[in-house]
Tab-separated table of C-alpha atoms in Angstrom:
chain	number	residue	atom	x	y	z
X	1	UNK	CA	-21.025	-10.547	-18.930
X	2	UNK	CA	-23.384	-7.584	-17.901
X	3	UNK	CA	-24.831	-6.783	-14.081
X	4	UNK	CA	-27.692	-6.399	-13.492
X	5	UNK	CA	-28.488	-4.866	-10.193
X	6	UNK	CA	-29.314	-8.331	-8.283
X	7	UNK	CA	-25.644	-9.292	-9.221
X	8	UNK	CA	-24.269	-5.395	-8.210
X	9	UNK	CA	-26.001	-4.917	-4.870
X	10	UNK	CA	-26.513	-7.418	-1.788
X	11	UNK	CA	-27.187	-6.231	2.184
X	12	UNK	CA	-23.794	-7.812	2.952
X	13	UNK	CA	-22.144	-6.389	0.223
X	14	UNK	CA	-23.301	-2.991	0.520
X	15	UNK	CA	-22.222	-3.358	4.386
X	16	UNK	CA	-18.771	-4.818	3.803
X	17	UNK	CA	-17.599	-1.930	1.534
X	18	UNK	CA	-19.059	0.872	4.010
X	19	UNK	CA	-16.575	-1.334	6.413
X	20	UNK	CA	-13.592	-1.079	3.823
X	21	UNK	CA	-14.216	2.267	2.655
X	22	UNK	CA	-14.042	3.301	6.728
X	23	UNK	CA	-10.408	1.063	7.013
X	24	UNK	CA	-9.016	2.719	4.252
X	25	UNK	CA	-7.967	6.035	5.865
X	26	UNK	CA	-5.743	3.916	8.701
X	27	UNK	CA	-4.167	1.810	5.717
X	28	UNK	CA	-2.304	4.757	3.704
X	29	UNK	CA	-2.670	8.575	3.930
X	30	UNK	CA	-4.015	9.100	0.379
X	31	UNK	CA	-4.057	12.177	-1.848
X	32	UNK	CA	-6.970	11.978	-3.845
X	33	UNK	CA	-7.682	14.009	-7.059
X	34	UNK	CA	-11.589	14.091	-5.964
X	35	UNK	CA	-12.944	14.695	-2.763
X	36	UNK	CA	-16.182	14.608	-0.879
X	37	UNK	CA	-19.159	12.663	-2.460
X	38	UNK	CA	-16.831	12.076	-5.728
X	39	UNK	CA	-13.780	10.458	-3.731
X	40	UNK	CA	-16.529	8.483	-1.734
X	41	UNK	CA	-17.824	6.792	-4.779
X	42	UNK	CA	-14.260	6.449	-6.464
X	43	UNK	CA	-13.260	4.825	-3.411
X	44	UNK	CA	-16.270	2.344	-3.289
X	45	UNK	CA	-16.085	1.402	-6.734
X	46	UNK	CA	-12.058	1.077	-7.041
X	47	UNK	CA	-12.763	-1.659	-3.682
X	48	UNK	CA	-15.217	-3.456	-5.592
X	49	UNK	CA	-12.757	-3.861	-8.100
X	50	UNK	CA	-9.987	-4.594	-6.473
X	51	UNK	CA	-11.819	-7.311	-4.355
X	52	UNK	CA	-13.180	-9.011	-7.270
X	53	UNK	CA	-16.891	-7.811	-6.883
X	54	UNK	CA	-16.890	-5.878	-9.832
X	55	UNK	CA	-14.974	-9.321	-11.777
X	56	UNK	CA	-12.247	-8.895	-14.816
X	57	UNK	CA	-14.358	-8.422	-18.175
X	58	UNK	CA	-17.691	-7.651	-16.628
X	59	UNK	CA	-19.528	-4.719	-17.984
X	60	UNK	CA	-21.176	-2.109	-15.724
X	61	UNK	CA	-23.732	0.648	-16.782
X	62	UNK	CA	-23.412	4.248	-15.215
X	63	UNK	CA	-27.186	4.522	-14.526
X	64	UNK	CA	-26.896	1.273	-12.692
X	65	UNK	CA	-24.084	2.406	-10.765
X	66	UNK	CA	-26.064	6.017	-10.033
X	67	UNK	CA	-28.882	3.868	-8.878
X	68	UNK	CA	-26.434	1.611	-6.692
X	69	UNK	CA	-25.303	4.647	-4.676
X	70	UNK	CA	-27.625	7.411	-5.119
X	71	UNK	CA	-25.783	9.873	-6.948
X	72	UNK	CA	-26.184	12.054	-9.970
X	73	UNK	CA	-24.834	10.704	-13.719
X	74	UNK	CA	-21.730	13.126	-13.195
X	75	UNK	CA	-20.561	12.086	-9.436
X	76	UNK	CA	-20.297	8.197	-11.563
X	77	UNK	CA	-18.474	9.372	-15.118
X	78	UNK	CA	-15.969	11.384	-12.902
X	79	UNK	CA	-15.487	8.527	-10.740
X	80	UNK	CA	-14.712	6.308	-13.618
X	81	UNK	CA	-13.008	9.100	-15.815
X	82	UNK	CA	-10.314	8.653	-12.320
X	83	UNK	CA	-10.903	4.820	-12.598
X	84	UNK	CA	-9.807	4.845	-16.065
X	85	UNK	CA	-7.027	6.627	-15.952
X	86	UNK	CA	-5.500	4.437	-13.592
X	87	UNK	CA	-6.041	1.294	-15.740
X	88	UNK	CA	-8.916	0.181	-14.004
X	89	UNK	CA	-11.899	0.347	-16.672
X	90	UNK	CA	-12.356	1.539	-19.431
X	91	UNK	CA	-15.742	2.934	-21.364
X	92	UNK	CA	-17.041	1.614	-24.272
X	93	UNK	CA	-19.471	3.543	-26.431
X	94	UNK	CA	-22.593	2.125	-26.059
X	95	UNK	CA	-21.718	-0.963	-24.425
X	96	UNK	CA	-20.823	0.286	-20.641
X	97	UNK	CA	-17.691	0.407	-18.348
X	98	UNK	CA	-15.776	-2.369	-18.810
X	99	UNK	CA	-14.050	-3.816	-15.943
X	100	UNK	CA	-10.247	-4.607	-16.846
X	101	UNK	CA	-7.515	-7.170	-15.477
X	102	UNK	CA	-5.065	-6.464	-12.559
X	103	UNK	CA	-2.601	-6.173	-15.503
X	104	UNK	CA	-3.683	-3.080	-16.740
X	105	UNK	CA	-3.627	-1.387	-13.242
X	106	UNK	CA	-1.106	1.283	-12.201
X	107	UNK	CA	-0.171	-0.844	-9.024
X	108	UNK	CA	1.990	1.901	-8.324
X	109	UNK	CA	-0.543	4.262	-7.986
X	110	UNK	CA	-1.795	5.117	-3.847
X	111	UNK	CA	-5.121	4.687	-3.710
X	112	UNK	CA	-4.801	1.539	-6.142
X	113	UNK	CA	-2.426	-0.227	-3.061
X	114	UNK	CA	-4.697	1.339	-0.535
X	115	UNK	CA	-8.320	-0.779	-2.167
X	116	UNK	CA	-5.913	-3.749	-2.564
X	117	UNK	CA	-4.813	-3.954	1.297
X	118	UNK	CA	-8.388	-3.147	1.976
X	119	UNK	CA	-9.688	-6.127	0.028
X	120	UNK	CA	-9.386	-9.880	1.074
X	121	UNK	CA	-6.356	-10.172	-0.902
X	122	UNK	CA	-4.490	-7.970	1.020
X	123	UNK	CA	-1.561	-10.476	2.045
X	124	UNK	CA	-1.072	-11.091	-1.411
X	125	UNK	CA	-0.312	-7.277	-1.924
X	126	UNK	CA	1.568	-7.245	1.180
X	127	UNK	CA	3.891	-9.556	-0.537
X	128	UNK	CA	4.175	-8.028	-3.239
X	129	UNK	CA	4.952	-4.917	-1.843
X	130	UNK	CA	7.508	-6.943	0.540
X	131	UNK	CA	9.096	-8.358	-2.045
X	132	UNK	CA	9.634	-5.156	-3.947
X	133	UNK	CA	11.394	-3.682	-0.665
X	134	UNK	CA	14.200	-6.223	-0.756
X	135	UNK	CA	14.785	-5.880	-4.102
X	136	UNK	CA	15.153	-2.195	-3.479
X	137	UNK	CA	15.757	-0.522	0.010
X	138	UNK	CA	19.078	-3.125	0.566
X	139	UNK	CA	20.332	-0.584	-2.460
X	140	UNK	CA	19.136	2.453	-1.546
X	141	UNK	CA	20.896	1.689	1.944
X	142	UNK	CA	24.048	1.438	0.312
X	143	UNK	CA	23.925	4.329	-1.523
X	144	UNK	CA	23.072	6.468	0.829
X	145	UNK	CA	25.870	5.832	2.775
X	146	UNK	CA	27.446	6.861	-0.479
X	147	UNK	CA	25.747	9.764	-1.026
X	148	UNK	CA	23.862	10.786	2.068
X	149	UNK	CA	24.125	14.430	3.160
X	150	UNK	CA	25.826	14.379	7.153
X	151	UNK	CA	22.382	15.786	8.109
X	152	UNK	CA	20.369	12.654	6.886
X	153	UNK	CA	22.563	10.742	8.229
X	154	UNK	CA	22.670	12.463	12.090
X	155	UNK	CA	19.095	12.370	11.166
X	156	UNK	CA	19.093	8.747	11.021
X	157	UNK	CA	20.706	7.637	14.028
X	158	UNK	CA	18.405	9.961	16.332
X	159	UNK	CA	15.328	7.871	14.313
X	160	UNK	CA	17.026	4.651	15.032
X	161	UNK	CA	17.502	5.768	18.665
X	162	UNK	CA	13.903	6.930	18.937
X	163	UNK	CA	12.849	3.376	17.232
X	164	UNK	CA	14.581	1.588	19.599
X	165	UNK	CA	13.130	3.316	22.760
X	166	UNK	CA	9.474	2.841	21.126
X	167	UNK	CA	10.276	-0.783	20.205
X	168	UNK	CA	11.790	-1.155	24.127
X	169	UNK	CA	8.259	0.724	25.524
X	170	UNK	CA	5.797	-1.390	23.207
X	171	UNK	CA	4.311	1.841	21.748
X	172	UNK	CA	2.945	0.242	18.629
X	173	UNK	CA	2.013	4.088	17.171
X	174	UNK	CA	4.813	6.225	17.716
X	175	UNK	CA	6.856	2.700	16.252
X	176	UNK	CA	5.235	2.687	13.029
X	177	UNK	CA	5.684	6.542	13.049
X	178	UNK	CA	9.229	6.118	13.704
X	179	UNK	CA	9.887	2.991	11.190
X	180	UNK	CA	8.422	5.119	8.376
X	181	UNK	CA	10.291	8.093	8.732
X	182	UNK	CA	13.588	6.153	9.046
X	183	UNK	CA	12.767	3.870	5.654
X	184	UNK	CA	11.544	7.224	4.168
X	185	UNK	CA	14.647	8.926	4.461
X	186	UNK	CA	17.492	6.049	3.764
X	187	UNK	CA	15.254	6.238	0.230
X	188	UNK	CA	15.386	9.831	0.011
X	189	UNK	CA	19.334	9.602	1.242
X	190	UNK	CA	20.130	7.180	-1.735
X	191	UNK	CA	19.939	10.086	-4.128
X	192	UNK	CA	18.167	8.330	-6.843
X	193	UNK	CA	14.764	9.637	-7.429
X	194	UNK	CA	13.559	6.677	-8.724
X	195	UNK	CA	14.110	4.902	-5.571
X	196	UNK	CA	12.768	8.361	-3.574
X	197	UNK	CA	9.334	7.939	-5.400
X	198	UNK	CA	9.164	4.689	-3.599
X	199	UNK	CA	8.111	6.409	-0.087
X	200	UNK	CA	4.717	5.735	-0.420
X	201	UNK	CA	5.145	2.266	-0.891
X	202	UNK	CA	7.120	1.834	1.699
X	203	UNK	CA	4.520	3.767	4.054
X	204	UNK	CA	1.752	1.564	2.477
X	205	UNK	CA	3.052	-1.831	3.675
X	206	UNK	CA	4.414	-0.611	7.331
X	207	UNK	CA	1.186	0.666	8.068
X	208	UNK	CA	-0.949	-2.213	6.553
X	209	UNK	CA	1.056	-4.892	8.236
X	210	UNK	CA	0.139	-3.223	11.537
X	211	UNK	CA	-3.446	-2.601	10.714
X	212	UNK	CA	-3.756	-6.163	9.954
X	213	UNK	CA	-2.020	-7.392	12.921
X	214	UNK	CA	0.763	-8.692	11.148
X	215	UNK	CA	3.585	-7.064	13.101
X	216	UNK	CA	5.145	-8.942	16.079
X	217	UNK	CA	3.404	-7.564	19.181
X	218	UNK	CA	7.019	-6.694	20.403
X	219	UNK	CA	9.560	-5.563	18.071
X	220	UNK	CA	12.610	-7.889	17.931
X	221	UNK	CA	15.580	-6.678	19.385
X	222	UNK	CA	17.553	-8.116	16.380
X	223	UNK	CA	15.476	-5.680	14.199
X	224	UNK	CA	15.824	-2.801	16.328
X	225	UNK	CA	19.311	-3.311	16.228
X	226	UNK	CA	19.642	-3.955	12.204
X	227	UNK	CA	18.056	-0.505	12.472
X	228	UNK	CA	20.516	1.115	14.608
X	229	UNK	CA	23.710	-0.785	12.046
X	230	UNK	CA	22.224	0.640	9.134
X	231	UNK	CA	22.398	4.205	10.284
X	232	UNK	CA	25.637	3.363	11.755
X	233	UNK	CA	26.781	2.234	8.123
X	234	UNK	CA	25.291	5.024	6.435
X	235	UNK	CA	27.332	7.831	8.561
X	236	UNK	CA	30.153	5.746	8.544
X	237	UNK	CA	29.956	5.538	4.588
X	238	UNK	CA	30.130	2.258	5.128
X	239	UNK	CA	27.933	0.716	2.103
X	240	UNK	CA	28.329	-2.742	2.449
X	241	UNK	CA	27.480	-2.775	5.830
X	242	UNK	CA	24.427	-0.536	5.435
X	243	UNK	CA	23.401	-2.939	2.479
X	244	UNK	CA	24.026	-5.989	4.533
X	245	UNK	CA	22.256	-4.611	7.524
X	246	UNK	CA	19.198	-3.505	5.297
X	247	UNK	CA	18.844	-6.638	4.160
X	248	UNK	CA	18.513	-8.339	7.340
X	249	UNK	CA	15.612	-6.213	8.207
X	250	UNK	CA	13.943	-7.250	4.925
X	251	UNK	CA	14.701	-10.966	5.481
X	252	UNK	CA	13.302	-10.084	8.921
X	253	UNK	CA	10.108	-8.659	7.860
X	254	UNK	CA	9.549	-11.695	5.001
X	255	UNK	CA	10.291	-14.110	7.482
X	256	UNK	CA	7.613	-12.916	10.079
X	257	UNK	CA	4.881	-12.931	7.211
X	258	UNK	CA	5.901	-15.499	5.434
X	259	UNK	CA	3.492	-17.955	7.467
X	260	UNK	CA	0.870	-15.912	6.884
X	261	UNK	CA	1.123	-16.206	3.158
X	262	UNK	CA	1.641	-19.834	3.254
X	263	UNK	CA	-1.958	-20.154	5.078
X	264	UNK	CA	-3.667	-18.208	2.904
X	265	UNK	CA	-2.664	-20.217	-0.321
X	266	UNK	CA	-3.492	-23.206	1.233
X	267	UNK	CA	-6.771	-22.051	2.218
């Protein structure tokens, strides 16, 4: 199918992308290969993607895209030369940009998680990514008690301290601060670099679940503590007990959204 401006451009859409595009630095601290006007476009048109504006298989011209936000032929084609290179479109010769399915996408990729929590289906990512953590950080816990260099793991206990006094004072900011530094490092402590690659996923769903308001208001003392045993295990070189203690946090964390994602596929 092929838009034609009508279909592109609406008042209200126009309005709730400005509103995404302005979420988007609080959801994830992005690196972008473009910046300025360029990384203002990429971002608009990698949310009208990833919210379904822009839907699977529809074709998109560049000049209707330059007249959509009022920018020159090569602000667009560098914007979709990024696009495409993250699986997003792809250009055909003398048809137009082709918009392609969520299949094709680097999901992996920063800015690609960042325009998914920003779109409507962002508890759908925030599952995804959840589920991905269990599968993983239970692991990396027990490695790093393995493996973890005495630093990391003095390191750990002072973040698990610090967590607990922020979770005890409700400060909601120096919290998240806290919970991704401490989830950043038992990753980086595992000594797999596969698994250390996996920060910024980790940061992505910590800090969307309490942009969205789907933390608890007050941290539960059973996860602050789960935090304090898997430190504990992790000096000790304790591994199933840092695994067992990780895992609890996850089962925590799917538990407290889980609602959430039941509403949403019933709505």
């Amino acid at each position: 199918m092929i838009y034609g401006m009508a279909d592109l451009a609406s008042t209200k859409a126009e309005l709730a992308e400005l509103h995404a595009l302005e979420a988007l630095p609080a959801v994830l601290q992005r690196s972008s290969v473009l910046t300025g006007l360029h990384a203002r476009v990429l971002d608009l048109l990698g949310l009208a993607i990833c919210a379904g504006d822009l839907e699977t298989g529809s074709v998109v011209r560049i000049e209707q895209l330059q007249e959509r936000y009022g920018v020159s032929r090569s602000v667009v084609r560098e914007a979709i030369r990024v696009l495409a290179s993250m699986g997003l479109v792809a250009s055909r010769r003398r048809v137009g940009v082709q918009v392609l399915p969520a299949t094709k996408w680097n999901l992996y990729d920063p800015q690609v998680i960042g325009w998914r929590l920003a779109s409507p289906a962002r508890t759908a990512q925030l599952q995804s990514l959840t589920e991905l953590r269990t599968a993983i950080e239970p692991e990396a816990a027990r490695l790093a008690a393995l493996r973890a260099p005495l630093a990391d793991a003095s390191e750990l206990m002072g973040l698990a301290g610090k967590l607990w006094a922020a979770g005890q004072a409700n400060d909601a900011e120096t919290f998240l601060t806290l919970d991704i530094q401490f989830h950043r490092l038992v990753l980086s402590s595992s000594a797999n670099e596969m698994f250390a690659k996996l920060t910024t996923l980790v940061q992505a769903v910590l800090t969307g679940r309490t942009q969205y308001g789907l933390m608890p208001r007050h941290p539960h003392k059973e996860a602050l503590q789960l935090h304090v045993d898997v430190a504990s295990a992790i000096q000790r070189g304790n591994g199933d007990d840092a695994h067992a203690a990780m895992l609890g946090i996850m089962q925590l964390a799917f538990s407290e959204m889980s609602s959430i994602w039941e509403k949403d596929s019933t709505d």
